[in-house]
């Protein structure tokens, strides 16, 4: 179904939600924006910026239908973009009473929902009986901070419906955002989840004092490991060196904006997992993704030494230095 003038709602108040709202406002007369933080909403209404994330971005408040009622935002829109950390998504969806049976649900969530062990698209299909064509995914390589700075960035929209993918792409593109589409929904969504684990590993390596040479080997092995994992989940012909796979992995592993790399770096330097989480005011999705991927892979049986190493450090309290020493012998 093509919407002549599609209406969008953004669900979430973090940096990625703020970046998506900014991109949409380049093309839309109005968007709905839900966040539960009423203080932040008041700040946006009065001062035209999100006080907690990407505060340099100025909005035209006339373009924003701001609400702390998720049902108001969902009822407003044809396309509902969820940009909430996966660990907290269920809590927000518990408040949902609005009918979403005719909505296009767009996941900008880079993780697995812990309660169900499902990626977001699958969760909506199974829980809300949505058709697969009603699901779309927004992927990178793209950091919210660079969107805020209007640095040239690239997005990939994945959907089984080319029409829906193209409509979303048209509403997000601008002079600083280039957008392409793909039908590999599962591959792109699993990449969005797995790359955060590898970015945590990259950060750990840096924190432990490993240099660029090792980081290059680590990332080279990571893309091959990712390919094996995704192939077990959904076998199809895909070019893993494409920017929506390898590009997204590289920017998350290397960028100074990467919260997953930052989190891993702190753990590598000797912070406990708890203290590293408390130090950061943003969620490192890779922490939750590591457990989900590890448990999934017990059934899949892919060879994943990097995921296993990160899991041992984060969940089995193994010494990072010892775990990485063993990991170095498994990489090539």
mmCIF file of C-alpha atoms in Angstrom, residues 25-327:
data_model
loop_
_atom_site.group_PDB
_atom_site.id
_atom_site.type_symbol
_atom_site.label_atom_id
_atom_site.label_comp_id
_atom_site.label_asym_id
_atom_site.label_seq_id
_atom_site.Cartn_x
_atom_site.Cartn_y
_atom_site.Cartn_z
ATOM 1 C CA UNK A 25 11.940 16.946 9.601
ATOM 2 C CA UNK A 26 13.989 17.710 6.477
ATOM 3 C CA UNK A 27 11.097 16.295 4.387
ATOM 4 C CA UNK A 28 7.946 16.131 6.515
ATOM 5 C CA UNK A 29 5.520 18.904 7.392
ATOM 6 C CA UNK A 30 4.966 17.257 10.787
ATOM 7 C CA UNK A 31 6.017 14.140 12.681
ATOM 8 C CA UNK A 32 4.835 12.626 15.955
ATOM 9 C CA UNK A 33 7.547 12.073 18.550
ATOM 10 C CA UNK A 34 6.979 10.000 21.659
ATOM 11 C CA UNK A 35 9.260 9.895 24.658
ATOM 12 C CA UNK A 36 8.327 9.068 28.236
ATOM 13 C CA UNK A 37 10.473 11.844 29.726
ATOM 14 C CA UNK A 38 8.038 14.739 30.197
ATOM 15 C CA UNK A 39 10.845 17.087 31.322
ATOM 16 C CA UNK A 40 12.683 16.514 28.023
ATOM 17 C CA UNK A 41 9.460 17.106 26.075
ATOM 18 C CA UNK A 42 8.920 20.420 27.870
ATOM 19 C CA UNK A 43 12.501 21.420 27.086
ATOM 20 C CA UNK A 44 11.956 20.675 23.380
ATOM 21 C CA UNK A 45 8.698 22.666 23.396
ATOM 22 C CA UNK A 46 10.360 25.667 25.060
ATOM 23 C CA UNK A 47 13.920 25.608 23.696
ATOM 24 C CA UNK A 48 13.627 23.517 20.496
ATOM 25 C CA UNK A 49 16.286 20.929 21.371
ATOM 26 C CA UNK A 50 16.531 17.606 23.199
ATOM 27 C CA UNK A 51 18.356 18.456 26.454
ATOM 28 C CA UNK A 52 19.774 14.957 26.952
ATOM 29 C CA UNK A 53 20.906 13.820 23.489
ATOM 30 C CA UNK A 54 22.308 15.641 20.438
ATOM 31 C CA UNK A 55 21.438 18.917 22.149
ATOM 32 C CA UNK A 56 23.048 20.895 19.309
ATOM 33 C CA UNK A 57 20.189 19.893 16.966
ATOM 34 C CA UNK A 58 17.567 22.632 16.729
ATOM 35 C CA UNK A 59 14.020 21.704 15.767
ATOM 36 C CA UNK A 60 11.175 23.743 14.370
ATOM 37 C CA UNK A 61 8.684 22.936 17.131
ATOM 38 C CA UNK A 62 5.796 23.559 14.703
ATOM 39 C CA UNK A 63 6.884 20.375 12.906
ATOM 40 C CA UNK A 64 6.670 18.245 16.044
ATOM 41 C CA UNK A 65 3.618 16.610 17.593
ATOM 42 C CA UNK A 66 5.252 15.824 20.957
ATOM 43 C CA UNK A 67 3.647 13.371 23.355
ATOM 44 C CA UNK A 68 4.450 11.116 26.302
ATOM 45 C CA UNK A 69 1.530 8.855 25.329
ATOM 46 C CA UNK A 70 2.772 6.108 23.015
ATOM 47 C CA UNK A 71 -0.772 5.426 21.763
ATOM 48 C CA UNK A 72 -1.245 9.009 20.561
ATOM 49 C CA UNK A 73 1.955 8.797 18.532
ATOM 50 C CA UNK A 74 1.103 5.398 17.025
ATOM 51 C CA UNK A 75 -2.465 6.435 16.112
ATOM 52 C CA UNK A 76 -1.103 9.541 14.344
ATOM 53 C CA UNK A 77 1.216 7.657 11.985
ATOM 54 C CA UNK A 78 1.264 5.322 8.984
ATOM 55 C CA UNK A 79 4.936 4.448 9.642
ATOM 56 C CA UNK A 80 5.991 3.917 13.279
ATOM 57 C CA UNK A 81 9.765 4.004 13.854
ATOM 58 C CA UNK A 82 10.919 2.345 17.076
ATOM 59 C CA UNK A 83 14.269 3.670 18.303
ATOM 60 C CA UNK A 84 14.383 2.386 21.892
ATOM 61 C CA UNK A 85 17.181 0.182 23.289
ATOM 62 C CA UNK A 86 16.103 -3.453 22.915
ATOM 63 C CA UNK A 87 16.366 -4.095 26.675
ATOM 64 C CA UNK A 88 13.600 -1.543 27.322
ATOM 65 C CA UNK A 89 11.358 -2.086 24.294
ATOM 66 C CA UNK A 90 8.993 -4.584 25.941
ATOM 67 C CA UNK A 91 8.349 -2.172 28.794
ATOM 68 C CA UNK A 92 7.204 0.489 26.320
ATOM 69 C CA UNK A 93 5.174 -1.949 24.223
ATOM 70 C CA UNK A 94 3.281 -3.008 27.368
ATOM 71 C CA UNK A 95 1.672 0.467 27.252
ATOM 72 C CA UNK A 96 0.510 -0.032 23.668
ATOM 73 C CA UNK A 97 -3.258 -0.351 23.247
ATOM 74 C CA UNK A 98 -3.526 1.366 19.843
ATOM 75 C CA UNK A 99 -4.216 -0.903 16.858
ATOM 76 C CA UNK A 100 -1.072 -1.427 14.793
ATOM 77 C CA UNK A 101 -2.522 -4.022 12.424
ATOM 78 C CA UNK A 102 -2.498 -1.541 9.507
ATOM 79 C CA UNK A 103 0.796 0.206 10.408
ATOM 80 C CA UNK A 104 4.252 -0.159 8.870
ATOM 81 C CA UNK A 105 6.563 -0.921 11.788
ATOM 82 C CA UNK A 106 10.122 0.295 11.288
ATOM 83 C CA UNK A 107 12.869 -0.975 13.584
ATOM 84 C CA UNK A 108 15.770 1.322 14.359
ATOM 85 C CA UNK A 109 16.557 -0.917 17.345
ATOM 86 C CA UNK A 110 19.950 -2.557 17.172
ATOM 87 C CA UNK A 111 19.455 -5.617 19.315
ATOM 88 C CA UNK A 112 17.419 -8.605 20.396
ATOM 89 C CA UNK A 113 14.462 -8.362 22.773
ATOM 90 C CA UNK A 114 15.694 -10.226 25.876
ATOM 91 C CA UNK A 115 12.226 -11.443 26.944
ATOM 92 C CA UNK A 116 11.579 -13.300 23.684
ATOM 93 C CA UNK A 117 15.063 -13.794 22.207
ATOM 94 C CA UNK A 118 13.742 -12.347 18.934
ATOM 95 C CA UNK A 119 14.986 -9.546 16.718
ATOM 96 C CA UNK A 120 12.491 -6.696 16.585
ATOM 97 C CA UNK A 121 10.927 -7.504 13.218
ATOM 98 C CA UNK A 122 10.268 -11.114 14.225
ATOM 99 C CA UNK A 123 8.874 -9.957 17.577
ATOM 100 C CA UNK A 124 6.274 -7.759 15.864
ATOM 101 C CA UNK A 125 5.351 -10.466 13.367
ATOM 102 C CA UNK A 126 4.817 -13.055 16.098
ATOM 103 C CA UNK A 127 3.345 -10.904 18.875
ATOM 104 C CA UNK A 128 1.126 -8.616 16.794
ATOM 105 C CA UNK A 129 0.481 -10.960 13.833
ATOM 106 C CA UNK A 130 1.889 -8.426 11.358
ATOM 107 C CA UNK A 131 2.698 -9.451 7.817
ATOM 108 C CA UNK A 132 6.414 -9.484 6.927
ATOM 109 C CA UNK A 133 5.774 -6.769 4.332
ATOM 110 C CA UNK A 134 4.718 -4.465 7.197
ATOM 111 C CA UNK A 135 8.206 -4.656 8.742
ATOM 112 C CA UNK A 136 11.171 -2.501 7.782
ATOM 113 C CA UNK A 137 14.609 -1.927 9.310
ATOM 114 C CA UNK A 138 16.800 1.191 9.327
ATOM 115 C CA UNK A 139 20.509 0.298 9.293
ATOM 116 C CA UNK A 140 23.799 2.125 8.875
ATOM 117 C CA UNK A 141 26.654 2.681 8.624
ATOM 118 C CA UNK A 142 25.496 5.821 10.401
ATOM 119 C CA UNK A 143 26.211 7.427 13.789
ATOM 120 C CA UNK A 144 23.633 9.791 15.248
ATOM 121 C CA UNK A 145 26.341 12.288 16.198
ATOM 122 C CA UNK A 146 27.405 12.699 12.560
ATOM 123 C CA UNK A 147 23.776 13.192 11.485
ATOM 124 C CA UNK A 148 23.605 16.015 14.054
ATOM 125 C CA UNK A 149 26.702 17.577 12.451
ATOM 126 C CA UNK A 150 25.191 17.053 8.969
ATOM 127 C CA UNK A 151 28.247 15.074 7.867
ATOM 128 C CA UNK A 152 27.568 12.936 4.802
ATOM 129 C CA UNK A 153 26.036 9.677 6.025
ATOM 130 C CA UNK A 154 24.527 6.556 4.473
ATOM 131 C CA UNK A 155 21.477 4.548 5.503
ATOM 132 C CA UNK A 156 20.084 1.221 4.312
ATOM 133 C CA UNK A 157 16.353 0.513 4.514
ATOM 134 C CA UNK A 158 15.493 -3.189 4.515
ATOM 135 C CA UNK A 159 11.976 -4.433 3.792
ATOM 136 C CA UNK A 160 10.252 -7.284 1.975
ATOM 137 C CA UNK A 161 8.145 -4.539 0.385
ATOM 138 C CA UNK A 162 10.165 -2.465 -2.090
ATOM 139 C CA UNK A 163 7.372 0.165 -2.036
ATOM 140 C CA UNK A 164 7.580 0.618 1.728
ATOM 141 C CA UNK A 165 11.384 0.639 1.692
ATOM 142 C CA UNK A 166 11.419 3.331 -0.986
ATOM 143 C CA UNK A 167 8.842 5.484 0.801
ATOM 144 C CA UNK A 168 10.897 5.413 3.995
ATOM 145 C CA UNK A 169 14.073 6.139 2.016
ATOM 146 C CA UNK A 170 12.451 9.142 0.294
ATOM 147 C CA UNK A 171 11.408 10.595 3.652
ATOM 148 C CA UNK A 172 14.871 10.244 5.219
ATOM 149 C CA UNK A 173 17.193 11.322 2.408
ATOM 150 C CA UNK A 174 18.613 14.837 2.205
ATOM 151 C CA UNK A 175 21.724 16.682 1.046
ATOM 152 C CA UNK A 176 23.708 14.947 3.818
ATOM 153 C CA UNK A 177 21.873 11.583 3.926
ATOM 154 C CA UNK A 178 22.083 9.034 1.099
ATOM 155 C CA UNK A 179 19.736 6.050 1.342
ATOM 156 C CA UNK A 180 19.611 2.677 -0.405
ATOM 157 C CA UNK A 181 17.168 -0.214 -0.059
ATOM 158 C CA UNK A 182 17.481 -3.989 0.253
ATOM 159 C CA UNK A 183 15.177 -6.969 0.796
ATOM 160 C CA UNK A 184 17.588 -8.747 3.194
ATOM 161 C CA UNK A 185 15.618 -7.801 6.318
ATOM 162 C CA UNK A 186 16.959 -10.579 8.546
ATOM 163 C CA UNK A 187 20.570 -10.187 7.414
ATOM 164 C CA UNK A 188 20.547 -6.427 8.006
ATOM 165 C CA UNK A 189 18.794 -6.709 11.370
ATOM 166 C CA UNK A 190 21.169 -9.397 12.634
ATOM 167 C CA UNK A 191 24.124 -7.315 11.431
ATOM 168 C CA UNK A 192 22.797 -4.355 13.444
ATOM 169 C CA UNK A 193 22.819 -6.564 16.525
ATOM 170 C CA UNK A 194 26.059 -8.520 15.995
ATOM 171 C CA UNK A 195 28.254 -5.561 15.026
ATOM 172 C CA UNK A 196 27.725 -4.107 18.519
ATOM 173 C CA UNK A 197 29.265 -7.226 20.077
ATOM 174 C CA UNK A 198 32.306 -6.942 17.813
ATOM 175 C CA UNK A 199 32.603 -3.242 18.665
ATOM 176 C CA UNK A 200 32.696 -4.185 22.361
ATOM 177 C CA UNK A 201 35.494 -6.660 21.511
ATOM 178 C CA UNK A 202 37.325 -3.927 19.608
ATOM 179 C CA UNK A 203 37.053 -1.607 22.595
ATOM 180 C CA UNK A 204 38.285 -4.324 24.954
ATOM 181 C CA UNK A 205 41.319 -4.923 22.737
ATOM 182 C CA UNK A 206 42.116 -1.214 22.760
ATOM 183 C CA UNK A 207 41.682 -1.011 26.533
ATOM 184 C CA UNK A 208 44.040 -3.970 26.948
ATOM 185 C CA UNK A 209 46.701 -2.216 24.888
ATOM 186 C CA UNK A 210 46.466 -4.091 21.594
ATOM 187 C CA UNK A 211 47.363 -1.929 18.595
ATOM 188 C CA UNK A 212 46.034 -1.250 15.108
ATOM 189 C CA UNK A 213 47.561 -4.399 13.645
ATOM 190 C CA UNK A 214 45.567 -6.622 15.979
ATOM 191 C CA UNK A 215 42.423 -4.518 15.580
ATOM 192 C CA UNK A 216 42.569 -5.081 11.815
ATOM 193 C CA UNK A 217 42.845 -8.858 12.300
ATOM 194 C CA UNK A 218 40.044 -8.791 14.871
ATOM 195 C CA UNK A 219 37.692 -6.941 12.495
ATOM 196 C CA UNK A 220 38.641 -9.164 9.562
ATOM 197 C CA UNK A 221 37.750 -12.219 11.646
ATOM 198 C CA UNK A 222 34.605 -10.513 12.941
ATOM 199 C CA UNK A 223 33.088 -10.035 9.482
ATOM 200 C CA UNK A 224 33.741 -13.700 8.650
ATOM 201 C CA UNK A 225 32.258 -14.785 11.991
ATOM 202 C CA UNK A 226 29.231 -12.567 11.365
ATOM 203 C CA UNK A 227 28.756 -14.126 7.925
ATOM 204 C CA UNK A 228 28.736 -17.643 9.430
ATOM 205 C CA UNK A 229 26.236 -16.662 12.124
ATOM 206 C CA UNK A 230 23.815 -14.909 9.736
ATOM 207 C CA UNK A 231 24.071 -17.749 7.206
ATOM 208 C CA UNK A 232 22.869 -20.162 9.910
ATOM 209 C CA UNK A 233 19.910 -17.899 10.665
ATOM 210 C CA UNK A 234 18.894 -17.031 7.106
ATOM 211 C CA UNK A 235 20.650 -18.502 4.102
ATOM 212 C CA UNK A 236 20.468 -16.281 1.037
ATOM 213 C CA UNK A 237 22.877 -14.720 -1.441
ATOM 214 C CA UNK A 238 24.285 -11.571 0.155
ATOM 215 C CA UNK A 239 27.512 -9.642 -0.323
ATOM 216 C CA UNK A 240 28.832 -9.346 3.221
ATOM 217 C CA UNK A 241 31.340 -6.686 2.136
ATOM 218 C CA UNK A 242 28.440 -4.291 1.384
ATOM 219 C CA UNK A 243 28.246 -1.110 3.432
ATOM 220 C CA UNK A 244 25.117 -2.308 5.294
ATOM 221 C CA UNK A 245 27.171 -5.241 6.664
ATOM 222 C CA UNK A 246 30.919 -4.567 6.648
ATOM 223 C CA UNK A 247 30.515 -0.773 6.639
ATOM 224 C CA UNK A 248 28.236 -0.855 9.681
ATOM 225 C CA UNK A 249 30.666 -3.167 11.482
ATOM 226 C CA UNK A 250 33.660 -0.938 10.756
ATOM 227 C CA UNK A 251 32.084 2.344 11.859
ATOM 228 C CA UNK A 252 30.825 0.768 15.091
ATOM 229 C CA UNK A 253 34.172 -0.860 15.808
ATOM 230 C CA UNK A 254 36.417 2.106 15.048
ATOM 231 C CA UNK A 255 34.468 5.325 15.606
ATOM 232 C CA UNK A 256 35.071 7.446 18.697
ATOM 233 C CA UNK A 257 31.280 7.999 18.709
ATOM 234 C CA UNK A 258 30.697 4.273 19.247
ATOM 235 C CA UNK A 259 29.233 3.676 22.705
ATOM 236 C CA UNK A 260 29.863 -0.077 22.362
ATOM 237 C CA UNK A 261 33.541 0.486 21.684
ATOM 238 C CA UNK A 262 33.656 2.923 24.609
ATOM 239 C CA UNK A 263 32.025 0.370 26.913
ATOM 240 C CA UNK A 264 34.456 -2.366 25.820
ATOM 241 C CA UNK A 265 37.410 -0.012 26.224
ATOM 242 C CA UNK A 266 36.437 0.646 29.844
ATOM 243 C CA UNK A 267 36.083 -3.077 30.601
ATOM 244 C CA UNK A 268 39.462 -3.702 28.933
ATOM 245 C CA UNK A 269 41.020 -1.025 31.133
ATOM 246 C CA UNK A 270 39.775 -2.780 34.255
ATOM 247 C CA UNK A 271 36.339 -1.309 34.990
ATOM 248 C CA UNK A 272 33.771 -3.822 36.191
ATOM 249 C CA UNK A 273 30.812 -4.277 33.842
ATOM 250 C CA UNK A 274 28.556 -2.524 36.367
ATOM 251 C CA UNK A 275 30.851 0.466 36.839
ATOM 252 C CA UNK A 276 31.361 0.851 33.054
ATOM 253 C CA UNK A 277 27.576 0.878 32.563
ATOM 254 C CA UNK A 278 27.103 3.451 35.327
ATOM 255 C CA UNK A 279 29.831 5.690 33.898
ATOM 256 C CA UNK A 280 28.058 5.896 30.521
ATOM 257 C CA UNK A 281 24.822 7.825 30.171
ATOM 258 C CA UNK A 282 23.900 5.838 27.056
ATOM 259 C CA UNK A 283 23.025 2.173 26.637
ATOM 260 C CA UNK A 284 25.664 -0.090 25.076
ATOM 261 C CA UNK A 285 23.458 -2.483 23.117
ATOM 262 C CA UNK A 286 26.370 -4.881 22.688
ATOM 263 C CA UNK A 287 26.150 -5.893 26.358
ATOM 264 C CA UNK A 288 22.630 -7.305 25.932
ATOM 265 C CA UNK A 289 23.286 -8.560 22.399
ATOM 266 C CA UNK A 290 26.221 -10.695 23.601
ATOM 267 C CA UNK A 291 24.020 -12.822 25.844
ATOM 268 C CA UNK A 292 21.263 -13.140 23.230
ATOM 269 C CA UNK A 293 23.681 -14.109 20.444
ATOM 270 C CA UNK A 294 25.564 -16.570 22.676
ATOM 271 C CA UNK A 295 22.338 -18.338 23.714
ATOM 272 C CA UNK A 296 21.044 -18.364 20.118
ATOM 273 C CA UNK A 297 24.285 -19.833 18.873
ATOM 274 C CA UNK A 298 24.025 -22.758 21.289
ATOM 275 C CA UNK A 299 21.264 -23.948 18.932
ATOM 276 C CA UNK A 300 22.737 -22.609 15.655
ATOM 277 C CA UNK A 301 26.226 -24.039 16.139
ATOM 278 C CA UNK A 302 28.204 -21.389 14.212
ATOM 279 C CA UNK A 303 31.900 -21.053 15.045
ATOM 280 C CA UNK A 304 32.019 -17.771 17.028
ATOM 281 C CA UNK A 305 35.222 -17.423 19.087
ATOM 282 C CA UNK A 306 34.885 -13.615 19.347
ATOM 283 C CA UNK A 307 31.298 -13.690 20.634
ATOM 284 C CA UNK A 308 32.292 -16.463 23.072
ATOM 285 C CA UNK A 309 35.235 -14.404 24.351
ATOM 286 C CA UNK A 310 33.103 -11.290 24.943
ATOM 287 C CA UNK A 311 30.455 -13.442 26.672
ATOM 288 C CA UNK A 312 33.059 -14.974 29.000
ATOM 289 C CA UNK A 313 34.272 -11.528 30.039
ATOM 290 C CA UNK A 314 30.849 -9.869 30.442
ATOM 291 C CA UNK A 315 28.825 -12.744 31.897
ATOM 292 C CA UNK A 316 31.298 -15.249 33.356
ATOM 293 C CA UNK A 317 33.533 -12.586 34.944
ATOM 294 C CA UNK A 318 36.603 -13.995 33.207
ATOM 295 C CA UNK A 319 39.777 -11.897 33.204
ATOM 296 C CA UNK A 320 39.851 -9.887 29.895
ATOM 297 C CA UNK A 321 43.629 -10.211 29.566
ATOM 298 C CA UNK A 322 43.536 -14.016 29.795
ATOM 299 C CA UNK A 323 40.518 -14.379 27.526
ATOM 300 C CA UNK A 324 42.097 -12.213 24.802
ATOM 301 C CA UNK A 325 45.402 -14.074 25.084
ATOM 302 C CA UNK A 326 43.530 -17.288 24.207
ATOM 303 C CA UNK A 327 41.483 -15.522 21.502
#
